[in-house]
XYZ file of N, CA, C and O in Angstrom:
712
model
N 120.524 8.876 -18.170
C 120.990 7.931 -19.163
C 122.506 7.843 -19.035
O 123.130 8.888 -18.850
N 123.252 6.490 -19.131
C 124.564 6.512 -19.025
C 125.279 6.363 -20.512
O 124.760 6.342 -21.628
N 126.413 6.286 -20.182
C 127.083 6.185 -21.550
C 126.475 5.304 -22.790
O 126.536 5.619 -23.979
N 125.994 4.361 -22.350
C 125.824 3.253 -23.388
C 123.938 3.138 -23.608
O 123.406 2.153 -24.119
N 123.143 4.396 -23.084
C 122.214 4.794 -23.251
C 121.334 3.779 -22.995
O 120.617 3.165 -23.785
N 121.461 3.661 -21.803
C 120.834 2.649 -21.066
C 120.051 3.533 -19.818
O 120.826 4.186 -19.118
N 118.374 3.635 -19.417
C 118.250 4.081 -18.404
C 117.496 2.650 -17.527
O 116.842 1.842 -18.188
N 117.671 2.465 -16.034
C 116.612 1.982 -15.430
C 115.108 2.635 -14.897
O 115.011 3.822 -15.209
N 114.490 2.353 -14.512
C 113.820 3.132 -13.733
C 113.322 1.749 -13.045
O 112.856 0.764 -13.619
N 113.622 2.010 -11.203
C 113.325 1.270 -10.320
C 111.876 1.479 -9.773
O 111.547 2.649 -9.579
N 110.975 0.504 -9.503
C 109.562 0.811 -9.375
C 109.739 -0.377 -8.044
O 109.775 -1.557 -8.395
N 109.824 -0.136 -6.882
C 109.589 -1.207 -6.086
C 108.403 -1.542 -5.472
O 107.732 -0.622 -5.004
N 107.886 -3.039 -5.351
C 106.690 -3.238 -5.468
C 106.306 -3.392 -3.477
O 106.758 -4.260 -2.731
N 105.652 -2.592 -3.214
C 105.130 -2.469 -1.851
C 104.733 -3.627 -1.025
O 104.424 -3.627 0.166
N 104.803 -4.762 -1.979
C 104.364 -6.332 -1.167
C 105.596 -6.489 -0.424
O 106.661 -6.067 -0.874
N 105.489 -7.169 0.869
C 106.410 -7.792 1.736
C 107.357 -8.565 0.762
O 106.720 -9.106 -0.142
N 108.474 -8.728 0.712
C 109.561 -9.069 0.129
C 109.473 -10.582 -0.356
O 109.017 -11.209 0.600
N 109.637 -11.179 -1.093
C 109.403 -12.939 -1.379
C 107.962 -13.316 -1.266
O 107.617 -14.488 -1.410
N 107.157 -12.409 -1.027
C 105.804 -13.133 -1.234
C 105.646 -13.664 -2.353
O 106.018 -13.073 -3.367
N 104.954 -15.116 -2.412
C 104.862 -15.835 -3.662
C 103.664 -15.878 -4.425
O 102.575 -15.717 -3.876
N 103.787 -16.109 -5.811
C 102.930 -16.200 -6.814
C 102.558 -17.642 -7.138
O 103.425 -18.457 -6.824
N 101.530 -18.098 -7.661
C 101.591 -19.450 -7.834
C 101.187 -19.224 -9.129
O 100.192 -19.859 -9.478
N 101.939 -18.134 -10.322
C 101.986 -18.269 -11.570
C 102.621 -19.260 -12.130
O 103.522 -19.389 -11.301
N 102.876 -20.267 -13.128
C 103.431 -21.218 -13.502
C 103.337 -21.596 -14.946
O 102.298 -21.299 -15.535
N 104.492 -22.343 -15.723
C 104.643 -22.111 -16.732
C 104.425 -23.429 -17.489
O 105.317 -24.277 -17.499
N 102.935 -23.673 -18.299
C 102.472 -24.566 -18.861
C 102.814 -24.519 -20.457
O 102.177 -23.574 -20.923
N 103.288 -24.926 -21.094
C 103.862 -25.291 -22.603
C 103.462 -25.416 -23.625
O 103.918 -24.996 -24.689
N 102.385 -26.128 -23.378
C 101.216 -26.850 -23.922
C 100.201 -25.635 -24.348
O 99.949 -25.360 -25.521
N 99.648 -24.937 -23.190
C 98.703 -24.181 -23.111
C 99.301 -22.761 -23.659
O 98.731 -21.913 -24.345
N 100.415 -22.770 -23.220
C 101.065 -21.568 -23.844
C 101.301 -21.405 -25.683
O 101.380 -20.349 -26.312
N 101.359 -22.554 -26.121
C 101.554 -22.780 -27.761
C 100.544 -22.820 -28.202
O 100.393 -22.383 -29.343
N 99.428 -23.364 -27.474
C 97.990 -23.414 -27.932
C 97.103 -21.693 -28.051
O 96.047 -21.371 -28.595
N 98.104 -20.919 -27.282
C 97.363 -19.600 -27.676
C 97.860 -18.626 -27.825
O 97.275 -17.597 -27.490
N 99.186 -18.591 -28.409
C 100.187 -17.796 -28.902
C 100.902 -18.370 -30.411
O 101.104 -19.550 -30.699
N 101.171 -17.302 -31.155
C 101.998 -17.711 -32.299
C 103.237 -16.860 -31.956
O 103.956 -16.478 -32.880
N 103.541 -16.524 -30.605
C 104.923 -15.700 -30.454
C 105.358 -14.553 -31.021
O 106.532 -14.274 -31.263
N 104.148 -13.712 -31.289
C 104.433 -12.400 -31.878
C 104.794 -11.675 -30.857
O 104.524 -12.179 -29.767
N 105.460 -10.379 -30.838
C 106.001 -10.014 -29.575
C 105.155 -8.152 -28.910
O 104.610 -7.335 -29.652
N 105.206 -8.115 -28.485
C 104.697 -6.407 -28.098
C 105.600 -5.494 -27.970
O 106.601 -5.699 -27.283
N 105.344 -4.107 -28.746
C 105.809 -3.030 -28.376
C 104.361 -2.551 -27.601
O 103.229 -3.025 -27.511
N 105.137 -1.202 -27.040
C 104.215 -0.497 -26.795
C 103.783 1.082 -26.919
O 104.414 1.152 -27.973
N 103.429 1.986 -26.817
C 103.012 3.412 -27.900
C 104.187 3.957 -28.786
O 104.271 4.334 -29.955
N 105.188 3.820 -27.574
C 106.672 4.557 -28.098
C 107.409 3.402 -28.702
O 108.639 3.359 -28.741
N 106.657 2.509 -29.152
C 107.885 1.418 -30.198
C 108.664 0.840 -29.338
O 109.601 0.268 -29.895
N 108.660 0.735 -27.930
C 109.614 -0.113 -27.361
C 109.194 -1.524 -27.270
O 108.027 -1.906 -27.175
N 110.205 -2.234 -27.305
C 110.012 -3.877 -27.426
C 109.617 -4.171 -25.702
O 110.186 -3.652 -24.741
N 108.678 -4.984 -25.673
C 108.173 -5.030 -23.977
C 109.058 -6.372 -23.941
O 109.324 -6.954 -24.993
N 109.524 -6.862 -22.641
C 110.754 -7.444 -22.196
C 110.411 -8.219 -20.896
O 109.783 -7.430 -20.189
N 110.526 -9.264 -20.346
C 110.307 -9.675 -18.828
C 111.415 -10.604 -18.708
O 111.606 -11.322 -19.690
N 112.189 -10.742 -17.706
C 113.217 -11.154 -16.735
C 112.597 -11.605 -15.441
O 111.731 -11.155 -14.690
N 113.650 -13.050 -15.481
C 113.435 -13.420 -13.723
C 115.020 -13.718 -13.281
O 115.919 -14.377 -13.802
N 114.937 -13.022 -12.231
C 116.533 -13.071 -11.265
C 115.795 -14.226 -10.483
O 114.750 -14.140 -9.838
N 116.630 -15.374 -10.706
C 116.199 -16.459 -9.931
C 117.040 -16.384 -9.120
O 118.061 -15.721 -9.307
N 116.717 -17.276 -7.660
C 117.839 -16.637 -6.527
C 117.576 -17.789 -5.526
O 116.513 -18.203 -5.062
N 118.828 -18.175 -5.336
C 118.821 -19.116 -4.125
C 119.629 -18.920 -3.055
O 120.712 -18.368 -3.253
N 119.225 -19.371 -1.601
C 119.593 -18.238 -0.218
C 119.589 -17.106 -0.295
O 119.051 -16.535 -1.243
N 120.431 -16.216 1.080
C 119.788 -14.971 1.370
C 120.986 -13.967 1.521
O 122.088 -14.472 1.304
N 120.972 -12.926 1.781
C 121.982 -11.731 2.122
C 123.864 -11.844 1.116
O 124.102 -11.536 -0.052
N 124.695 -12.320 2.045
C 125.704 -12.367 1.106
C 125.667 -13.731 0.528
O 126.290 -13.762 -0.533
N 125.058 -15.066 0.924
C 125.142 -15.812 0.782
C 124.069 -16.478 -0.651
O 123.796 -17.636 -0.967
N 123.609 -14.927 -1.357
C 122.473 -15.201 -2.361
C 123.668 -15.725 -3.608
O 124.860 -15.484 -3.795
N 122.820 -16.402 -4.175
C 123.022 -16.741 -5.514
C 122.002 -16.533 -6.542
O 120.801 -16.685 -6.319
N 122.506 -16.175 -7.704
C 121.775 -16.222 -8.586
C 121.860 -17.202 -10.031
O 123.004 -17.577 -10.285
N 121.094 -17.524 -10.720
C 120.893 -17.991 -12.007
C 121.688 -17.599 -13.192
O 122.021 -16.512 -12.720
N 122.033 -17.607 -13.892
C 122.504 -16.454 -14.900
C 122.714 -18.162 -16.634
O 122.884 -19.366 -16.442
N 122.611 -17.550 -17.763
C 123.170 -18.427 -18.898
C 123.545 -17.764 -19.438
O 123.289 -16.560 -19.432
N 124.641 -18.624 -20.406
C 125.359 -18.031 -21.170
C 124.450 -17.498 -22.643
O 123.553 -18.071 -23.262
N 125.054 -16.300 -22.843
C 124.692 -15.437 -24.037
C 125.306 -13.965 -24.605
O 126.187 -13.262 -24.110
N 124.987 -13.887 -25.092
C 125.560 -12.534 -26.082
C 125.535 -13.029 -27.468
O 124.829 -13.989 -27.775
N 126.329 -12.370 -28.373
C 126.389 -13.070 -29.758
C 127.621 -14.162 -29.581
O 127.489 -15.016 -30.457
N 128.674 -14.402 -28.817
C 129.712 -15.188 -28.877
C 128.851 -16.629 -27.744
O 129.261 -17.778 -27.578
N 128.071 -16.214 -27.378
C 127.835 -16.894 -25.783
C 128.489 -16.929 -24.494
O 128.028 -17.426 -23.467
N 129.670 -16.322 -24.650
C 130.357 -16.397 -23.705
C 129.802 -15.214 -22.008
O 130.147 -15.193 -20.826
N 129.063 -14.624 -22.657
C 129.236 -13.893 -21.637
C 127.583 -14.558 -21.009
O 126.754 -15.268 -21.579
N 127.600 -13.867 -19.417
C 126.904 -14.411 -18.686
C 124.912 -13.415 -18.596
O 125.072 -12.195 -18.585
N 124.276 -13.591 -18.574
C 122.896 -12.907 -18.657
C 121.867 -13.756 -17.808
O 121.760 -14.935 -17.469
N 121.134 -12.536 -17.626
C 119.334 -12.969 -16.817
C 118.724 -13.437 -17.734
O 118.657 -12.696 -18.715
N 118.051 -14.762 -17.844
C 117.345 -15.527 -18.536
C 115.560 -14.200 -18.420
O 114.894 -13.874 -17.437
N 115.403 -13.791 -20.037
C 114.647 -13.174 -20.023
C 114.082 -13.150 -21.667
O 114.817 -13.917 -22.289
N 113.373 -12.739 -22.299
C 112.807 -12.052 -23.296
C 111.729 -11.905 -23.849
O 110.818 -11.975 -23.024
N 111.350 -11.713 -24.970
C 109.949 -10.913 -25.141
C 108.860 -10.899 -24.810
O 108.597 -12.099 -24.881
N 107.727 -10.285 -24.390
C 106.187 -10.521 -23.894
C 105.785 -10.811 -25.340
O 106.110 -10.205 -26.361
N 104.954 -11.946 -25.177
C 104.112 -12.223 -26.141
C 102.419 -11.553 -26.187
O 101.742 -10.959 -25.347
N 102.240 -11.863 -27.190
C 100.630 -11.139 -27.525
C 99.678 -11.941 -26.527
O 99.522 -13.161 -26.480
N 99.140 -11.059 -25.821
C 98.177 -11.852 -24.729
C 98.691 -12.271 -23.792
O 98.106 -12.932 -22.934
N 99.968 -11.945 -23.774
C 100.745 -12.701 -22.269
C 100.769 -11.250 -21.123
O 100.627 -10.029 -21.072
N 101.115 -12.685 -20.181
C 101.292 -10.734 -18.879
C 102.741 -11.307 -18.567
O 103.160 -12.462 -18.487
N 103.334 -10.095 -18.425
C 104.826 -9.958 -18.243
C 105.173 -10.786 -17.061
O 106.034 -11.576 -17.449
N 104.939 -10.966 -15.919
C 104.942 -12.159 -14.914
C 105.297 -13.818 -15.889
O 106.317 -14.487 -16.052
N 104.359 -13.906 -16.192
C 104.119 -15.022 -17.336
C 105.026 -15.518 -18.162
O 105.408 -16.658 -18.428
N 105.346 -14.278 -18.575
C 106.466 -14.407 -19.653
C 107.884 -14.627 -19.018
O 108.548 -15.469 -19.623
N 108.557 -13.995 -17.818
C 109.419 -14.528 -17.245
C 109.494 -15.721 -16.680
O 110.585 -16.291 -16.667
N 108.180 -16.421 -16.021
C 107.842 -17.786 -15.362
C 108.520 -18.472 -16.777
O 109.427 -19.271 -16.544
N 108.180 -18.250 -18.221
C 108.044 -19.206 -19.372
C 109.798 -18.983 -19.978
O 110.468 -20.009 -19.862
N 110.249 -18.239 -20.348
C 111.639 -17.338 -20.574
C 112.815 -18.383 -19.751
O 113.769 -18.972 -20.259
N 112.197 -18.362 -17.771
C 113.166 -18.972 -17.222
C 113.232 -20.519 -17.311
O 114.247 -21.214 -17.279
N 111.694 -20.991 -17.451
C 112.008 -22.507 -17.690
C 112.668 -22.932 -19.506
O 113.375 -23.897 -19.798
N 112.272 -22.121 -20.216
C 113.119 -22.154 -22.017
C 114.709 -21.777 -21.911
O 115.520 -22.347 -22.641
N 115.058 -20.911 -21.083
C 116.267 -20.556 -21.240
C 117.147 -21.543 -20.580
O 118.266 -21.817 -21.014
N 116.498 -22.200 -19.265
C 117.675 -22.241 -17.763
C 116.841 -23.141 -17.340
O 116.754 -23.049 -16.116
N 115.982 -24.223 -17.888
C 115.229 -25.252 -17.448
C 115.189 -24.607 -16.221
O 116.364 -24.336 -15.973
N 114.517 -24.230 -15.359
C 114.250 -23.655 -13.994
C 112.875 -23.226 -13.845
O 112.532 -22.105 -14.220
N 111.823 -24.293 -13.165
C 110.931 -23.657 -12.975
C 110.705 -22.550 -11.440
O 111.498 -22.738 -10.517
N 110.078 -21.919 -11.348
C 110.173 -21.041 -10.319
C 108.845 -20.131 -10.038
O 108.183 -19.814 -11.026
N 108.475 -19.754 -8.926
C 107.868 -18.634 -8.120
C 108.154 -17.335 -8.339
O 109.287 -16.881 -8.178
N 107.253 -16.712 -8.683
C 107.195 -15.218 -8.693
C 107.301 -14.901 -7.293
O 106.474 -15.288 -6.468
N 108.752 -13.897 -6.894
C 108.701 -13.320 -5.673
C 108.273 -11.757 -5.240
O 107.688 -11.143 -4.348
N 108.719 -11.628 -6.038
C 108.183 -9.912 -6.370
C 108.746 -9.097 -7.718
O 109.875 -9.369 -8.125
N 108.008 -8.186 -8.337
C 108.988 -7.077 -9.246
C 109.643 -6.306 -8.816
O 109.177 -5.494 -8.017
N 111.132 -6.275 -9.236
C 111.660 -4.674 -8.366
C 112.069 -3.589 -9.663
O 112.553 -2.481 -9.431
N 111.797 -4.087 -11.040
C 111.518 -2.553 -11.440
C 111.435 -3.115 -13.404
O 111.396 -4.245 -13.890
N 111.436 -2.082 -13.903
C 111.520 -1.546 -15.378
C 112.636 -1.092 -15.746
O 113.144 -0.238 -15.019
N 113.141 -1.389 -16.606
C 114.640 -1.250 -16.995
C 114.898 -1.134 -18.485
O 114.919 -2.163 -19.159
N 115.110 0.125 -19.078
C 114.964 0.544 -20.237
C 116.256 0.365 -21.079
O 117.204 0.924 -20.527
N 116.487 -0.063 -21.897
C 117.658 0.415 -22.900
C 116.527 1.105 -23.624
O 115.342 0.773 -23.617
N 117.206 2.329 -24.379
C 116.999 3.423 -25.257
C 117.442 2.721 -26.769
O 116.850 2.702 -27.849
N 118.791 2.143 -26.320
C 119.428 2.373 -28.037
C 118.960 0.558 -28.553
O 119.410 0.146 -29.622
N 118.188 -0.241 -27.808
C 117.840 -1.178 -28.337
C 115.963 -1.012 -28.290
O 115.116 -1.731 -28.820
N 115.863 -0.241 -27.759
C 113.996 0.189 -27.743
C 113.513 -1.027 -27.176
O 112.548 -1.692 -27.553
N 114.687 -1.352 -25.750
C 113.959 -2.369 -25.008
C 113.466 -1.744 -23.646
O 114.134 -0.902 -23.047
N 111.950 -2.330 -23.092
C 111.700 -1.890 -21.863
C 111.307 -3.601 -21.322
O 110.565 -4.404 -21.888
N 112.012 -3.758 -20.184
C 111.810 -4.766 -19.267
C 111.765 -4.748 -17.913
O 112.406 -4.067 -17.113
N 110.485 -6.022 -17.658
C 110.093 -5.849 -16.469
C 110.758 -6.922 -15.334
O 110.477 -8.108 -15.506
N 111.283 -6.708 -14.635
C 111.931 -7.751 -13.631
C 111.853 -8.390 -12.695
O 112.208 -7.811 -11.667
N 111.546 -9.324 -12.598
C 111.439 -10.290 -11.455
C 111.787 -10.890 -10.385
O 111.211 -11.966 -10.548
N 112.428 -10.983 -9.200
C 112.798 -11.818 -8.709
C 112.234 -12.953 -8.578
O 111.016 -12.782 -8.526
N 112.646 -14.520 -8.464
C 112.148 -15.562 -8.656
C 112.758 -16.131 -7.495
O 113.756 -15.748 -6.883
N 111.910 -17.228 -7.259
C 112.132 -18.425 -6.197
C 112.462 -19.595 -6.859
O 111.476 -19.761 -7.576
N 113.344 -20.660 -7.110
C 113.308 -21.824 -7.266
C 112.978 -22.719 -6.910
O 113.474 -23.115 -5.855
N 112.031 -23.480 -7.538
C 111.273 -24.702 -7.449
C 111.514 -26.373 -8.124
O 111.293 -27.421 -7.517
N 111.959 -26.246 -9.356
C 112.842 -27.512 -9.718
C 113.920 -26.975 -10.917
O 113.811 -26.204 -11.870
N 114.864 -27.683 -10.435
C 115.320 -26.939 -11.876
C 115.680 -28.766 -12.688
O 116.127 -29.732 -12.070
N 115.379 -28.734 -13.871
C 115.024 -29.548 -15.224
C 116.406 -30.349 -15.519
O 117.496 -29.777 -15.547
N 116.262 -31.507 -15.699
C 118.126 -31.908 -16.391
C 117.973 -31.790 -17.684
O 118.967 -32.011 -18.376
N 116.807 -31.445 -18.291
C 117.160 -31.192 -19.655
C 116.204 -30.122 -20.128
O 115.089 -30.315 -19.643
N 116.278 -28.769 -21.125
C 115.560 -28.072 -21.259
C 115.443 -27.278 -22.916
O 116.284 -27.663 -23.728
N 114.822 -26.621 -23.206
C 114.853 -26.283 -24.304
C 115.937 -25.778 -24.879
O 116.191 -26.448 -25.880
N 116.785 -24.818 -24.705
C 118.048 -24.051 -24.837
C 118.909 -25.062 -24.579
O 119.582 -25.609 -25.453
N 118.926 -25.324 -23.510
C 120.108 -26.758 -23.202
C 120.406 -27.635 -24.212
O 121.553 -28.051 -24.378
N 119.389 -27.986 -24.969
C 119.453 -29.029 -25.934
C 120.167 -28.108 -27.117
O 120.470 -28.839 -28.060
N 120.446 -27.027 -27.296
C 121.271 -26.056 -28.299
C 122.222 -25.774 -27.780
O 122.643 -24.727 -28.272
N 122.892 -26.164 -26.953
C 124.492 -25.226 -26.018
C 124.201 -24.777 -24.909
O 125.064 -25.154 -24.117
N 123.401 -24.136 -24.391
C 122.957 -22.544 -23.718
C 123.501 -23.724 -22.405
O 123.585 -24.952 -22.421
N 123.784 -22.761 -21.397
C 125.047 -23.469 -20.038
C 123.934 -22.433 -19.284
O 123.425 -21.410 -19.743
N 123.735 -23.090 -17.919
C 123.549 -22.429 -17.084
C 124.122 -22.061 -15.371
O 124.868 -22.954 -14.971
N 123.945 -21.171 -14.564
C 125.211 -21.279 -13.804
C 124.548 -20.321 -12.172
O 124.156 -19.186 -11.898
N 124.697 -21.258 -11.665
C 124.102 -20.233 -10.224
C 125.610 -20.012 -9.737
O 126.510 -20.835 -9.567
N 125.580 -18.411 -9.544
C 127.114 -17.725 -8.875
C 126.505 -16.681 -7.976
O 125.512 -15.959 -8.066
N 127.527 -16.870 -7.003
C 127.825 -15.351 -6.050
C 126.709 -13.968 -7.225
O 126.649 -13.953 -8.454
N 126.246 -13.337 -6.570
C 125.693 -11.820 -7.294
C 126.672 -11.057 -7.128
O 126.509 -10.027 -7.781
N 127.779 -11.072 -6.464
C 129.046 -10.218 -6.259
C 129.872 -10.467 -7.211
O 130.406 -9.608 -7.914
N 130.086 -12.099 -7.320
C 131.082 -12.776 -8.694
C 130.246 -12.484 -10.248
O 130.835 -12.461 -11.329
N 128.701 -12.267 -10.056
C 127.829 -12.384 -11.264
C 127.844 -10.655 -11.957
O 127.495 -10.230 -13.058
N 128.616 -9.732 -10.316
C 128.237 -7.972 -11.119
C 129.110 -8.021 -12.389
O 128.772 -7.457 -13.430
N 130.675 -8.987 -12.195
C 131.603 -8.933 -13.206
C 131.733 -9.571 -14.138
O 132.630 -9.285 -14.932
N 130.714 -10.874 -14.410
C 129.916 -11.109 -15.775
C 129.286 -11.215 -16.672
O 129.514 -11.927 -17.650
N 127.938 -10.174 -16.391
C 127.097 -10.276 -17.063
C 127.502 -8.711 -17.590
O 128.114 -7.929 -16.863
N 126.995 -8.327 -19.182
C 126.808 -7.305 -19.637
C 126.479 -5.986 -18.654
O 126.120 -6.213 -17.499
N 126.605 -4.625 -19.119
C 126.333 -3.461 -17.902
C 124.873 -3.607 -17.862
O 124.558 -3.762 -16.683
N 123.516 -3.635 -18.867
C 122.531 -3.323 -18.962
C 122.132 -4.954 -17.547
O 121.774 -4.953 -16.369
N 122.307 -5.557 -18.090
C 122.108 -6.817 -16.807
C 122.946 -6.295 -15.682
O 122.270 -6.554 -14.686
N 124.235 -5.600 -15.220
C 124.863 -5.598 -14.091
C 124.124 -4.035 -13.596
O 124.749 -3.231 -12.904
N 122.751 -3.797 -14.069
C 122.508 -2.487 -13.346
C 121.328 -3.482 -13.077
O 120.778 -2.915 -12.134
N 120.662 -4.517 -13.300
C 119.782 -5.132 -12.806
C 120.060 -5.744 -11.455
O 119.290 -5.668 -10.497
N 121.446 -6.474 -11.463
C 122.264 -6.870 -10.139
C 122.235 -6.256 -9.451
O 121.875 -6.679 -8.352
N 122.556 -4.969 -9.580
C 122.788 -4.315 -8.277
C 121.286 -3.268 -7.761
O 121.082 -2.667 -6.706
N 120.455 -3.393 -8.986
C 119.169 -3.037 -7.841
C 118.862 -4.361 -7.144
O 118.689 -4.279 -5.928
N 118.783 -5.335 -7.599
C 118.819 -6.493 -6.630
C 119.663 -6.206 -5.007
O 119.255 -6.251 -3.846
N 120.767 -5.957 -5.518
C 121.525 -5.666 -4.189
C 120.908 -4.854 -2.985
O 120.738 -5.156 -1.804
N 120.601 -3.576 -3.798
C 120.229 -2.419 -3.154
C 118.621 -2.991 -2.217
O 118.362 -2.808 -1.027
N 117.953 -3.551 -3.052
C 116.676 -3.446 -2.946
C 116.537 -4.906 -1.932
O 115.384 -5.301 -1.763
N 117.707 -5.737 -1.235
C 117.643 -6.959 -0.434
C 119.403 -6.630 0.529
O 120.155 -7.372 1.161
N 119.433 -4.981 0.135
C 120.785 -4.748 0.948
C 121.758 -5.598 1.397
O 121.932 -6.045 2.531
N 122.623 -5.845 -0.027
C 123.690 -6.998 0.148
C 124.864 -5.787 -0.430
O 124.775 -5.167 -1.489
N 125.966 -5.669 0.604
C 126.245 -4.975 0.358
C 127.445 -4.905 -0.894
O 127.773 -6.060 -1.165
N 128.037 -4.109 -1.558
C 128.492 -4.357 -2.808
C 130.047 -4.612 -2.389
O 130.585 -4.496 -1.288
N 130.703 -5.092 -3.950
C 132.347 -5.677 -3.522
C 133.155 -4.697 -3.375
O 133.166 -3.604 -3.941
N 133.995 -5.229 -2.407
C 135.019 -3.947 -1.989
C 135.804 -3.858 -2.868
O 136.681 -2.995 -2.826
């Protein structure tokens, strides 16, 4: 656990790297069988799913990121709660098109990523991009979205998101800023 009582735990998923999902995020069908209650699970943690959406490869990756925090200013992985009956895949496919109009491909999970002092556990995604939306749910409230460098993105997003970055890094060996 680090200072700000945050642990990850990296679980990398044994599928060949970018293999795709043809999970996808329907709106309609999704409201029709959810009232958006959210899941913990035994130990009271809030269950969580994230997609690192990502376009090109090695140093030349980019990622997704919108603005948020309580000011908005700062930069984050379009992610949040599993709903009742949802599977965590799902919930990031739905998260990234609400947050960051971006629909996208499941490429693989590369891990679970705990905060302690918010009793969040989340599951993470890498994503493929497939269209991204000129207009979207969040958008229509402020929310900005922003594909940057993952090197320019370690120094804006919050630490609990910049330990997500850099298993990204690790786990597609890009190597970190000098």
């Amino acid at each position: 656990m680090n200072k700000l009582g945050l642990k990850w735990y990296v679980m990398f998923n044994p599928s060949p790297p970018l293999a795709r999902s043809r999970m996808h995020y329907d709106r309609e069908a999704h409201k029709s069988r959810t009232n958006g209650e959210r899941q913990r699970d035994h130990e009271g943690f809030r269950l969580r799913s994230a997609g690192v959406c990502v376009r090109g490869e090695g140093t030349e990756m980019r990622l997704l990121l919108v603005s948020g925090g309580k000011d908005g200013q700062r930069w984050v992985v379009p992610g949040g709660g599993i709903e009742k009956g949802e599977e965590a895949e799902a919930a990031a496919v739905r998260e990234l098109v609400e947050e960051a109009g971006v629909r996208a491909e499941t490429a693989e999970m590369i891990g679970v990523f705990q905060d302690d002092n918010r009793k969040h556990r989340t599951r993470v995604f890498v994503m493929l991009e497939r269209e991204e939306l000129a207009e979207w749910d969040d958008g229509r409230f402020g929310r900005r979205r922003c594909w940057m460098p993952i090197v320019e993105a370690l120094s804006k997003v919050k630490e609990s998101h910049a330990a997500i970055l850099r298993t990204v890094m690790d786990h597609y060996r890009i190597p970190p800023p000098s």
